[in-house]
Short mmCIF file of C-alpha atoms in Angstrom, two decimals:
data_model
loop_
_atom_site.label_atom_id
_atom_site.label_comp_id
_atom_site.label_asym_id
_atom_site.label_seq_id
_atom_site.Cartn_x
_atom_site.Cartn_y
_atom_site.Cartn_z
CA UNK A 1 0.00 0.00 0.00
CA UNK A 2 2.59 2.85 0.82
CA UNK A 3 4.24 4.27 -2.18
CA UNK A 4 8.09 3.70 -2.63
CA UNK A 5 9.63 6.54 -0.59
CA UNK A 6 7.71 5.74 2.97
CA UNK A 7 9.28 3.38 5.52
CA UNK A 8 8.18 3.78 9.07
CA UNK A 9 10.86 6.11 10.03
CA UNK A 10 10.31 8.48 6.82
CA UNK A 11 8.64 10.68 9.64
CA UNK A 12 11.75 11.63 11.10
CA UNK A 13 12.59 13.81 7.60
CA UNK A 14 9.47 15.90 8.25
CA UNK A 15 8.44 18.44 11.37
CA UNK A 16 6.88 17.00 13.96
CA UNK A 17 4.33 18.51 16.35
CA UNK A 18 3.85 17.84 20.14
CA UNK A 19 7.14 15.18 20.34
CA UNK A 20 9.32 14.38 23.53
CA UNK A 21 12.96 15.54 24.48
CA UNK A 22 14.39 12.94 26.23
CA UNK A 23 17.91 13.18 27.75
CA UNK A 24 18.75 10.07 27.78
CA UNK A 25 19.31 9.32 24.44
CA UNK A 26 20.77 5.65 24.88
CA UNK A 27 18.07 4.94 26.82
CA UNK A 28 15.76 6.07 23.91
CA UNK A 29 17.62 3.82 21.32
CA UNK A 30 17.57 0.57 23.82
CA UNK A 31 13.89 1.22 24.37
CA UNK A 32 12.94 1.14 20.77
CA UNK A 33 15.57 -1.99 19.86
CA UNK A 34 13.81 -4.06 22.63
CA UNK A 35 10.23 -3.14 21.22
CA UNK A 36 11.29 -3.75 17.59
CA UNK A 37 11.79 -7.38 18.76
CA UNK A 38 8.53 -7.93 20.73
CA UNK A 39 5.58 -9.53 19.23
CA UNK A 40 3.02 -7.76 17.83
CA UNK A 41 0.07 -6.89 19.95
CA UNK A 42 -2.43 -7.11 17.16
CA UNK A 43 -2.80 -9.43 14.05
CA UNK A 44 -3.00 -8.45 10.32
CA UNK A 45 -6.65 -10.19 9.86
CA UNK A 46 -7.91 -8.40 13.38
CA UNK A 47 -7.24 -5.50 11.54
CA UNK A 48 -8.65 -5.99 8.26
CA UNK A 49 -11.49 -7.33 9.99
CA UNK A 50 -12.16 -3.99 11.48
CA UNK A 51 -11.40 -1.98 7.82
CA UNK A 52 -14.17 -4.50 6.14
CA UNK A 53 -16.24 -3.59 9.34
CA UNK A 54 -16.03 -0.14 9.07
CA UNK A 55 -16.20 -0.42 5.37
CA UNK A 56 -19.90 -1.13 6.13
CA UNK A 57 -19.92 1.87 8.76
CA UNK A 58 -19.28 4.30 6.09
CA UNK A 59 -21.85 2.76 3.54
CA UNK A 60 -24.67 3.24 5.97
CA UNK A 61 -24.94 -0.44 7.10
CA UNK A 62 -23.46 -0.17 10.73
CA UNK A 63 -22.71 2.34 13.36
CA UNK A 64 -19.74 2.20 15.44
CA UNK A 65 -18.98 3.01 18.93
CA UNK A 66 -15.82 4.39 20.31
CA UNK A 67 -15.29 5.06 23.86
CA UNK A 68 -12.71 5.05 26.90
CA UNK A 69 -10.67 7.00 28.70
CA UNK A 70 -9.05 10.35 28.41
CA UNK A 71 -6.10 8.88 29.23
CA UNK A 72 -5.07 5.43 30.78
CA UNK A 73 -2.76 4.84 33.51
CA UNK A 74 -0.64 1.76 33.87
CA UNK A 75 -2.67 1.43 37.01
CA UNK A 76 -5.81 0.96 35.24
CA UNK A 77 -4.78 -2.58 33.98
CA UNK A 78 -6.02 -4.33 36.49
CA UNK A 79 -9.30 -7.01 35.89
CA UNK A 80 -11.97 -4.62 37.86
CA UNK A 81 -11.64 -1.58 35.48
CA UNK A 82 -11.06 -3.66 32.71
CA UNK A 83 -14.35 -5.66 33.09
CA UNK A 84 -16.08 -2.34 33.61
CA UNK A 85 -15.58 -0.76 30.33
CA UNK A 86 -15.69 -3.61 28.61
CA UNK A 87 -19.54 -4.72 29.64
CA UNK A 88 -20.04 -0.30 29.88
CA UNK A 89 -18.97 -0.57 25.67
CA UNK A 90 -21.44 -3.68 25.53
CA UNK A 91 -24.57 -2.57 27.37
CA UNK A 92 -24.36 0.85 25.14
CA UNK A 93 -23.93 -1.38 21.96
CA UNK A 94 -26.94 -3.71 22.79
CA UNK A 95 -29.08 -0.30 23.19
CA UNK A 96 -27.74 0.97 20.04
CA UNK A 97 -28.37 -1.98 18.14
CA UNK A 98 -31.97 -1.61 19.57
CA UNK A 99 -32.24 1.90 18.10
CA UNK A 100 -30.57 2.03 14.84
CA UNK A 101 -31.43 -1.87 13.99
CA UNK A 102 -27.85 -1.58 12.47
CA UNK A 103 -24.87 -4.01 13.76
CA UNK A 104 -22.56 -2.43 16.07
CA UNK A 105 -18.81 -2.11 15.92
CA UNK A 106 -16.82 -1.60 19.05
CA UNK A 107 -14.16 0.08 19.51
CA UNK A 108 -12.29 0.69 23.44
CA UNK A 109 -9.68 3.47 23.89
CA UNK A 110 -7.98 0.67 25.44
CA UNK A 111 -4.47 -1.08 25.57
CA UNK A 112 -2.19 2.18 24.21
CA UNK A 113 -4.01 5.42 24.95
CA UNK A 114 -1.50 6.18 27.15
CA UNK A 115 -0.04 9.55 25.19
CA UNK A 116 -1.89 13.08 25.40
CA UNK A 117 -1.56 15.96 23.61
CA UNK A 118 -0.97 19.23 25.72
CA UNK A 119 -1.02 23.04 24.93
CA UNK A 120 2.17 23.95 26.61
CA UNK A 121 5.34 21.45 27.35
CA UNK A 122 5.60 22.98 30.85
CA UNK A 123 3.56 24.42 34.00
CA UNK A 124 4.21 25.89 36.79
CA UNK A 125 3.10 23.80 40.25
CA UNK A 126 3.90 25.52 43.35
CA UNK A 127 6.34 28.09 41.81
CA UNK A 128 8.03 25.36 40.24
CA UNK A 129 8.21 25.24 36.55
CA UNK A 130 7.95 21.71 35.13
CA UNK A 131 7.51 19.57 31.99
CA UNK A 132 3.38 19.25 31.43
CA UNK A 133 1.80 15.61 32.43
CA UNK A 134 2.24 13.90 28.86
CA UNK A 135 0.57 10.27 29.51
CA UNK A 136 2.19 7.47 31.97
CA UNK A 137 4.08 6.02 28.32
CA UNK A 138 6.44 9.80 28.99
CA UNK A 139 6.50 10.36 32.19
CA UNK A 140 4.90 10.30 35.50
CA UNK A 141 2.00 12.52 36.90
CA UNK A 142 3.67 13.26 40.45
CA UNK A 143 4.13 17.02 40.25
CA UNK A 144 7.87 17.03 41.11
CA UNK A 145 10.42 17.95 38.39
CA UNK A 146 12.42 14.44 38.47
CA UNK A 147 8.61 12.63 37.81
CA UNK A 148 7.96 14.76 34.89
CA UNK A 149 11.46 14.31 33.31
CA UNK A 150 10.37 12.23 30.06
CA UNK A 151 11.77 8.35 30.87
CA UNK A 152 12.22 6.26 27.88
CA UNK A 153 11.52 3.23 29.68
CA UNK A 154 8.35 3.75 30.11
CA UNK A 155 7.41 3.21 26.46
CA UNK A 156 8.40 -0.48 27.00
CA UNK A 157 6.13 0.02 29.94
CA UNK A 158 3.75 0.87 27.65
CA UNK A 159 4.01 -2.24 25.27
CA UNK A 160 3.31 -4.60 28.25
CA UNK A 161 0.70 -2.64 30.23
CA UNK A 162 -1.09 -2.37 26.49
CA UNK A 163 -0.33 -6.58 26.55
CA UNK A 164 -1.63 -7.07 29.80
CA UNK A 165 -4.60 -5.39 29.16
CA UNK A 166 -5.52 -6.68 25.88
CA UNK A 167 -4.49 -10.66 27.43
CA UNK A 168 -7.06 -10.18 29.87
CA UNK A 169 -9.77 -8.68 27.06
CA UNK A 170 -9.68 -11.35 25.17
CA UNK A 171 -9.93 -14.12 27.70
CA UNK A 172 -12.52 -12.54 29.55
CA UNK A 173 -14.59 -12.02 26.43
CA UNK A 174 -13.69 -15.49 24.90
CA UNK A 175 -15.25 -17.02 28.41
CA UNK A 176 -18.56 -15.66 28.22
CA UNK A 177 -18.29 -12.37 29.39
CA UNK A 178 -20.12 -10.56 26.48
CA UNK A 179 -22.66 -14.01 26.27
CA UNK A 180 -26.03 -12.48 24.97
CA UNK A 181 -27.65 -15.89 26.41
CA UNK A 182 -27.31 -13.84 30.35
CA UNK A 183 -27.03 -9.82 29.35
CA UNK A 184 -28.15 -8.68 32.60
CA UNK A 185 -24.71 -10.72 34.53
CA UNK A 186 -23.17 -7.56 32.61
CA UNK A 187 -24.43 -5.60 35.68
CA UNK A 188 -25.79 -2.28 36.11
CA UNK A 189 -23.47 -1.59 38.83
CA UNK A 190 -24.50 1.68 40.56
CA UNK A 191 -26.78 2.65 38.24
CA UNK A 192 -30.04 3.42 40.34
CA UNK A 193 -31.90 5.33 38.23
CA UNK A 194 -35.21 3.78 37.27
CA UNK A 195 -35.71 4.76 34.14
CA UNK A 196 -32.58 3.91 32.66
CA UNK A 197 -33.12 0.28 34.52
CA UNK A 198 -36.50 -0.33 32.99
CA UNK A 199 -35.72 0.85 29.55
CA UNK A 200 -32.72 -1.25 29.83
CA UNK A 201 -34.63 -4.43 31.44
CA UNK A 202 -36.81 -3.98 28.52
CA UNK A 203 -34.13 -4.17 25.66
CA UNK A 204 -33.10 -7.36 27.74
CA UNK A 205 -36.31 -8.94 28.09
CA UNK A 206 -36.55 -8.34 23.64
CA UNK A 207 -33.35 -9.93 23.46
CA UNK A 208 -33.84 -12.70 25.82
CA UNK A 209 -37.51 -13.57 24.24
CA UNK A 210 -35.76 -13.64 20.55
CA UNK A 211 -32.64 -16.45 21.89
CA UNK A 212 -35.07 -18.58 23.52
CA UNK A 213 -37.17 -18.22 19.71
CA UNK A 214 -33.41 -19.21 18.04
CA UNK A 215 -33.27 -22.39 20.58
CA UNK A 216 -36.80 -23.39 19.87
CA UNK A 217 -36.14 -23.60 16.55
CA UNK A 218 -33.00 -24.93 16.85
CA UNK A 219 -30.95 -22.18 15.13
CA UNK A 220 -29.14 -21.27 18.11
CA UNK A 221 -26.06 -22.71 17.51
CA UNK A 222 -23.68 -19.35 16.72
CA UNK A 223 -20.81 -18.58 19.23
CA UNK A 224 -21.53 -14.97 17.66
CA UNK A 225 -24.31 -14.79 20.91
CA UNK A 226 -22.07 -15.41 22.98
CA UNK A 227 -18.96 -13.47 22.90
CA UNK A 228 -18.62 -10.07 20.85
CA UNK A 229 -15.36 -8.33 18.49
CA UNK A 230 -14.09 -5.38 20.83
CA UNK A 231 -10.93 -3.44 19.36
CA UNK A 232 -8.50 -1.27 20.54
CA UNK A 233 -7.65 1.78 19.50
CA UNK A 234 -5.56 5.27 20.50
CA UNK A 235 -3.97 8.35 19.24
CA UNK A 236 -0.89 7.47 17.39
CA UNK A 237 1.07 10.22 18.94
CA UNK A 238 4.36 8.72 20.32
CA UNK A 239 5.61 8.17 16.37
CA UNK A 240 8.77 6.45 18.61
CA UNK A 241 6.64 4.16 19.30
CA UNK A 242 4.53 3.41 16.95
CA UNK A 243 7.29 3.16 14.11
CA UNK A 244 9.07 0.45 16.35
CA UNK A 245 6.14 -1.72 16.41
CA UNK A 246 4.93 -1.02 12.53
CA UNK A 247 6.01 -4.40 10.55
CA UNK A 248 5.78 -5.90 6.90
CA UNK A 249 2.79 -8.75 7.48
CA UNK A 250 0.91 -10.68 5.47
CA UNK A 251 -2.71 -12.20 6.48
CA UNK A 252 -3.66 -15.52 5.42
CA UNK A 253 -6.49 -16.06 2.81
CA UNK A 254 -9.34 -18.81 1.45
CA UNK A 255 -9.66 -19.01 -2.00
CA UNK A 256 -12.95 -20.05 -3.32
CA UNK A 257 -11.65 -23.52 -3.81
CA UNK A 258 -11.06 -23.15 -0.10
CA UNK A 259 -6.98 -23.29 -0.35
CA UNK A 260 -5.14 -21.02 1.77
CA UNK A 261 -3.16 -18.84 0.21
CA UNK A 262 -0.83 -15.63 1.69
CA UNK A 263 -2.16 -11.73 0.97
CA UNK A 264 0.51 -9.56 -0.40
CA UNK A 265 2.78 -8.24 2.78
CA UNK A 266 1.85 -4.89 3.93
CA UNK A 267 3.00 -2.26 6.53
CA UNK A 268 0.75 -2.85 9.83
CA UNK A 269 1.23 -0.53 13.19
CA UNK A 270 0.71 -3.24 15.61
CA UNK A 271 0.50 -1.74 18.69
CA UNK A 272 -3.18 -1.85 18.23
CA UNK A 273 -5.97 -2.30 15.68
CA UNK A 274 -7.39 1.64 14.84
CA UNK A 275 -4.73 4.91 15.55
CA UNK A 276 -6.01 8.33 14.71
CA UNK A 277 -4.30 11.51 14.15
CA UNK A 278 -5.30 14.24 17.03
CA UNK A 279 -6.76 18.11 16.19
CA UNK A 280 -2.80 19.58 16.83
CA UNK A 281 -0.61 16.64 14.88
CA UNK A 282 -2.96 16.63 11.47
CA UNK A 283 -0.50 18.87 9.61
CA UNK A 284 -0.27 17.68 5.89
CA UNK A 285 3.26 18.58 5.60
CA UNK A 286 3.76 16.77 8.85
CA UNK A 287 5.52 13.72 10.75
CA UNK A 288 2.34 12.24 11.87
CA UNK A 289 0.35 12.79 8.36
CA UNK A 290 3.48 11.23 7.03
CA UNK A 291 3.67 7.89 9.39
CA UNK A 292 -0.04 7.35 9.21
CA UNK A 293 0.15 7.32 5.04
CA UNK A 294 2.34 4.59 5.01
CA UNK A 295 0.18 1.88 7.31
CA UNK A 296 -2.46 -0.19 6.56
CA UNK A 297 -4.67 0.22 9.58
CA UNK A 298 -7.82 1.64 9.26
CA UNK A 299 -7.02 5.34 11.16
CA UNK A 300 -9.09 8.06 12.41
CA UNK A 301 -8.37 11.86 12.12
CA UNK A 302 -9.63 14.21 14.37
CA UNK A 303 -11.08 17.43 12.84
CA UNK A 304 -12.69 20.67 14.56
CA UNK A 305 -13.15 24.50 13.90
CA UNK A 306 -9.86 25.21 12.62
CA UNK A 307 -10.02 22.58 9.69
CA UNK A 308 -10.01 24.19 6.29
CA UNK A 309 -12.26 22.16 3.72
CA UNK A 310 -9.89 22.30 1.16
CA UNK A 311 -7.18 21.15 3.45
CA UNK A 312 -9.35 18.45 4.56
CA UNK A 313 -9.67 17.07 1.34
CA UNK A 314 -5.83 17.43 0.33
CA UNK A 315 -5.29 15.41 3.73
CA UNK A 316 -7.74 12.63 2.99
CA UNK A 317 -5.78 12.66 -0.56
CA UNK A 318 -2.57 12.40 0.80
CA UNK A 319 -3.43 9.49 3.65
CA UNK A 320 -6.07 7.58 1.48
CA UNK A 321 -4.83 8.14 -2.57
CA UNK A 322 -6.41 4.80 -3.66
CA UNK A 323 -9.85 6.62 -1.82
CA UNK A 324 -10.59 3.10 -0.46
CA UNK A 325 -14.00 2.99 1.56
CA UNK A 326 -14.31 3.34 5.32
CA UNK A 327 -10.05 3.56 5.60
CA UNK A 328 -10.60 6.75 7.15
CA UNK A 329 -12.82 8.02 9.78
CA UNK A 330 -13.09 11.27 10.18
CA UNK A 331 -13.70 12.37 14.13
CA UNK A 332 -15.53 15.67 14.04
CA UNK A 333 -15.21 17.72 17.22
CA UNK A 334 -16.36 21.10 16.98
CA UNK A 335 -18.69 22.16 20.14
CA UNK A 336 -22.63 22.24 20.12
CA UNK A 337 -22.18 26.04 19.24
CA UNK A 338 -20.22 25.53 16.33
CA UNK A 339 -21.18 22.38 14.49
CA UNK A 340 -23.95 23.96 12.31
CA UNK A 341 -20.88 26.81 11.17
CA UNK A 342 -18.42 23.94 10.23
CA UNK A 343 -19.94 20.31 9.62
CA UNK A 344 -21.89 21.44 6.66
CA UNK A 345 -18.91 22.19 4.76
CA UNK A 346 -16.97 19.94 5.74
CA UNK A 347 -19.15 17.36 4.58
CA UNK A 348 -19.93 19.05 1.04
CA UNK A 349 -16.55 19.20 0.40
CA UNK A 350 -15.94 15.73 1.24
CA UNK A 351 -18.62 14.38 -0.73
CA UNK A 352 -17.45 16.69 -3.42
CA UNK A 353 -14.08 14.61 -3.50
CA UNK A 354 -15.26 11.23 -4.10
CA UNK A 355 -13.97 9.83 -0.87
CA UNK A 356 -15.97 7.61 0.98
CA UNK A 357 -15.29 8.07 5.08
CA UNK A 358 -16.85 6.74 8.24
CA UNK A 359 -18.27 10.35 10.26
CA UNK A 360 -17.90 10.28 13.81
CA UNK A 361 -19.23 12.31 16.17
CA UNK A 362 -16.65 13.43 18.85
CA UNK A 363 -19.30 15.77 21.29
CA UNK A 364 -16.63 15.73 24.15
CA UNK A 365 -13.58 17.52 23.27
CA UNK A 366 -15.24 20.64 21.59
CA UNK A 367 -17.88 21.02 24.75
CA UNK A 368 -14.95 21.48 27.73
CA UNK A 369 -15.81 24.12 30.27
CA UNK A 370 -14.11 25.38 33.66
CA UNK A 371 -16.09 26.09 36.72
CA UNK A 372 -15.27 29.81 38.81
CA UNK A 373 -13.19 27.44 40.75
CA UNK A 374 -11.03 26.21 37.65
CA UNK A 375 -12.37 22.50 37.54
CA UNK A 376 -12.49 21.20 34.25
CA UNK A 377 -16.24 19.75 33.26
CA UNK A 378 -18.26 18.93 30.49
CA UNK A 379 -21.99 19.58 30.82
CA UNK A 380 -24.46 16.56 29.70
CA UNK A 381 -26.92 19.16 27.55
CA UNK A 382 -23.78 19.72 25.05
CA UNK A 383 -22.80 16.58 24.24
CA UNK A 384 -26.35 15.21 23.86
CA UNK A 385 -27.03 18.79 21.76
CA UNK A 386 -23.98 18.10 19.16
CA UNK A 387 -24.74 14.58 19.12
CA UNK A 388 -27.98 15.32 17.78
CA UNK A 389 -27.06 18.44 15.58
CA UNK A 390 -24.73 16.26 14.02
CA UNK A 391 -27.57 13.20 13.13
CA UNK A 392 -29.29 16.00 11.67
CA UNK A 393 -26.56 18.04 9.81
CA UNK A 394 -25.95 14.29 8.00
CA UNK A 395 -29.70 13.85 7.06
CA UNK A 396 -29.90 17.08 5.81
CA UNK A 397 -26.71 16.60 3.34
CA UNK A 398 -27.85 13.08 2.68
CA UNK A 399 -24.64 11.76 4.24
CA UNK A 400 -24.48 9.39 7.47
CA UNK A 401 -23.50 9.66 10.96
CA UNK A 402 -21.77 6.32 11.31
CA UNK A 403 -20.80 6.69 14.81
CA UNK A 404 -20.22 8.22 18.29
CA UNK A 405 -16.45 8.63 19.62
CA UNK A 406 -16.49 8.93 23.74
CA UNK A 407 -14.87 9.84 26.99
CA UNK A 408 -15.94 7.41 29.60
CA UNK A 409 -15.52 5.15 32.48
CA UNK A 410 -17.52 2.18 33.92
CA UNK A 411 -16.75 4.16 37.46
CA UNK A 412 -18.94 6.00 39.63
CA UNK A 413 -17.00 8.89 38.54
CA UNK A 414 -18.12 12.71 39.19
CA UNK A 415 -16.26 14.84 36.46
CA UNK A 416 -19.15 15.87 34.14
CA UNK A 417 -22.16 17.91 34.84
CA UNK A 418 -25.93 16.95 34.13
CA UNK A 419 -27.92 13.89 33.51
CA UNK A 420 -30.58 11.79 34.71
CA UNK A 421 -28.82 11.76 38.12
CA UNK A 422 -28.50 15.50 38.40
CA UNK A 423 -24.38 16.20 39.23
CA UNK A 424 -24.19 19.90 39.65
CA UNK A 425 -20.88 22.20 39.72
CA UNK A 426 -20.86 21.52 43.51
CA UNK A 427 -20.79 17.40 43.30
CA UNK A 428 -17.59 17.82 40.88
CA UNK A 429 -15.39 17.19 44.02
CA UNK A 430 -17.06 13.65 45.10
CA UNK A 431 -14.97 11.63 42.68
CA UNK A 432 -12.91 13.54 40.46
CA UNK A 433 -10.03 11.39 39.44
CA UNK A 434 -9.19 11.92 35.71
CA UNK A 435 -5.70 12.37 35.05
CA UNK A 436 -6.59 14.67 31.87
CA UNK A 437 -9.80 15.43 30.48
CA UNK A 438 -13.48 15.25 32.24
CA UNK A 439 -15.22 11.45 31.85
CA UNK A 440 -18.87 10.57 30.98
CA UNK A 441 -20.03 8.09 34.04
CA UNK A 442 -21.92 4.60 33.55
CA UNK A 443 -24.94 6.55 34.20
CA UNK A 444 -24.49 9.16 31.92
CA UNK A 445 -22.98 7.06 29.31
CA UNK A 446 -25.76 4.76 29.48
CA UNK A 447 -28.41 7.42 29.61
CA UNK A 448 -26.44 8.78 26.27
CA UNK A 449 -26.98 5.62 24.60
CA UNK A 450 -30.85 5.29 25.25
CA UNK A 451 -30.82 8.73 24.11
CA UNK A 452 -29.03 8.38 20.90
CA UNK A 453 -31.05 5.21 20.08
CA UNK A 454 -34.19 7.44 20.41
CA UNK A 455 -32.85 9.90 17.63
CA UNK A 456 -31.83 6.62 15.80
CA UNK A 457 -35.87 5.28 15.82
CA UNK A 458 -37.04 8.76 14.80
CA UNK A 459 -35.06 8.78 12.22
CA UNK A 460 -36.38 5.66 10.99
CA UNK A 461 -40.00 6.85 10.93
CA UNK A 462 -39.37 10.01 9.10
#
């Protein structure tokens, strides 16, 4: 797929945006020998499985779901929070699949999204000026100067927290853990609203009344019902990183004669199945629009106010030449006050261009607010309010919202405002423990969902 003058490291020849000093530069080049010679953490057909998936996405014949955290810590991979945003992703899928009557691809910000973007290198904590927080693969989030100073051994860290955590993901949902035959073992956790429960308890109950049908008739025989595809994904960011793990790999075929035959190789990133290109790194002239051209992962770019139309189109050019369908998914982020300005161009020009993308709505990262104390929030009405614009925006231009790109924890967590459970500016402080950016709760995730599945069944009826 990439033309003759990429390799993986052909991003070091261009300028790079938001990249890492280190000091020790030995320490870098051991790092990245010792993860050139790890296994991959992915699989060439997991990944075209997701591109033919999301081929279907950007057709209008599935909606995808993306959702996770802000940023994981290494201390996240542990079974507990692991489980919860795992059965979080699959209760919001089961309700989507309710409302749109369209399969459901999931997608975690899981195993890698380590890395985060940040407006200035350094702050100042206490009077002392320090690097900025950059993810737990840079360096640590202690606010001391010798935690902040970017280690290089923590992006082998990275590799087998992103292992561990992907190990466990696949055993628990290979063992039943996403079995449609028992939804409600998923748990509602500390969800205590009623309404969500009984709108919930009835998508169940639908679901439950159609498996015993499949048994009846004896047609119930697909392990499809009882586990479920869940990928990773994060922002490519750390190119370091990502270079070291991208490899030549081919993906075993069946012909129609049923013989097994070897695809052509191709460059894969491997540290996990779908990367995307953040708001600040989508230069076209730059490192990271240069690394992502080369790979053969389906990738995501993230676009908001500032995104020119006719850059937007010279970028989908330059990452996707061959214009293959559902390769790229475009991440649109602008703010429920600004998506009617900017979507509608953005998706006339596209459309103009003959490209073929998945749209995603990102209603998180456009919507941030501060209290008067300085708290970082995100308030309920905004996200559901893009959301919705943007379902809209699509009808109107005859295009299609393929999918909904989250913040979000299975936690009891109190970091945005609004929702069926009422968190004000004052409940902020209860459980606050994001590391970066505000989190939607199970509760308000949930209630999202239900939500968004209503807008879905409207649709249908108009």
């Amino acid at each position: 797929m990439a033309t003759s003058n990429w390799s993986p490291s052909s991003w070091t020849t261009k300028p790079i945006k938001q990249d890492v000093i280190y000091e020790d530069v030995q320490g870098v080049k051991d790092a990245l020998s010792q993860l050139q010679r790890l296994p991959p953490l992915v699989t060439a057909r997991e990944v075209n499985n997701l591109k033919n998936s999301l081929k279907k996405v950007a057709l209008g014949q599935a909606f995808v779901l993306q959702g996770g955290d802000c940023a994981e810590l290494f201390d996240y991979c542990n079974q507990g929070m692991i489980e919860a945003k795992l059965k979080l992703l699959l209760q919001m899928s089961l309700i989507l699949i309710w409302g749109a009557n369209k399969p459901v691809i999931r997608i975690a910000r899981i195993a890698g999204q380590f890395a985060k973007p940040r407006s200035s290198p350094t702050e100042t904590v206490n009077g002392v000026e320090m690097p900025s927080f950059r993810g737990d693969n840079i360096n640590g989030f202690e606010a001391t100067p010798e935690s902040r100073k970017p280690d290089p051994g923590r992006l082998v860290s990275a590799y087998f927290h992103s292992a561990a955590t992907l190990n466990y993901m696949r055993a628990a949902l290979s063992s039943g853990l996403a079995d449609l035959h028992s939804p409600m073992d998923w748990g509602l956790g500390h969800v205590i609203e009623p309404s969500i429960k009984d709108q919930y308890s009835k998508i169940v109950n639908s679901v439950q009344d159609a498996l015993r049908f499949m048994r009846t008739v004896g047609i119930d025989k697909d392990r499809g019902v009882e586990t479920a595809d869940i990928y990773t994904s994060h922002e490519g960011l750390s190119l370091e990183y990502e270079s070291s793990m991208t490899q030549m790999l081919k993906q075993p075929l069946k012909t129609e004669t049923g013989v097994t035959v070897q695809s052509e190789p191709a460059w894969y990133a491997t540290s996990g199945h779908f990367l995307w290109i953040g708001d600040r790194t989508r230069q076209l002239d730059g490192a990271h629009v240069e690394f992502f051209r080369g790979i053969s992962n389906p990738i995501g770019i993230k676009i908001g106010p500032t995104m020119v139309a006719d850059d937007l189109v010279r970028l989908l050019d330059v990452v996707n030449p061959n214009k293959e369908i559902g390769k790229v998914t475009l991440i649109s982020r602008y703010g429920a006050s600004k998506i009617a300005q900017y979507l509608p161009g953005h998706i006339a020009a596209v459309q103009a261009s003959g490209h073929i993308p998945v749209w995603q709505c990102d209603p998180m990262h456009g919507n941030g607010k501060a209290t008067p104390s300085g708290v970082k929030t995100r308030h309920f009405t905004d996200i559901l309010s893009e959301l919705k614009q943007a379902l809209e925006i699509h009808r109107q231009a005859g295009s299609f919202l393929g999918g909904m790109h989250l913040e979000l924890t299975g936690e009891a967590v109190t970091e945005c405002v609004g929702g069926a459970a009422g968190l004000t500016e004052d409940g902020l402080g209860e459980r606050y423990t994001t590391f970066c950016d505000p989190r939607l709760n199970e509760k308000q995730a949930l209630e999202l969902a239900f939500l968004v599945a209503g807008f879905y069944r409207e649709e249908s009826q108009i």
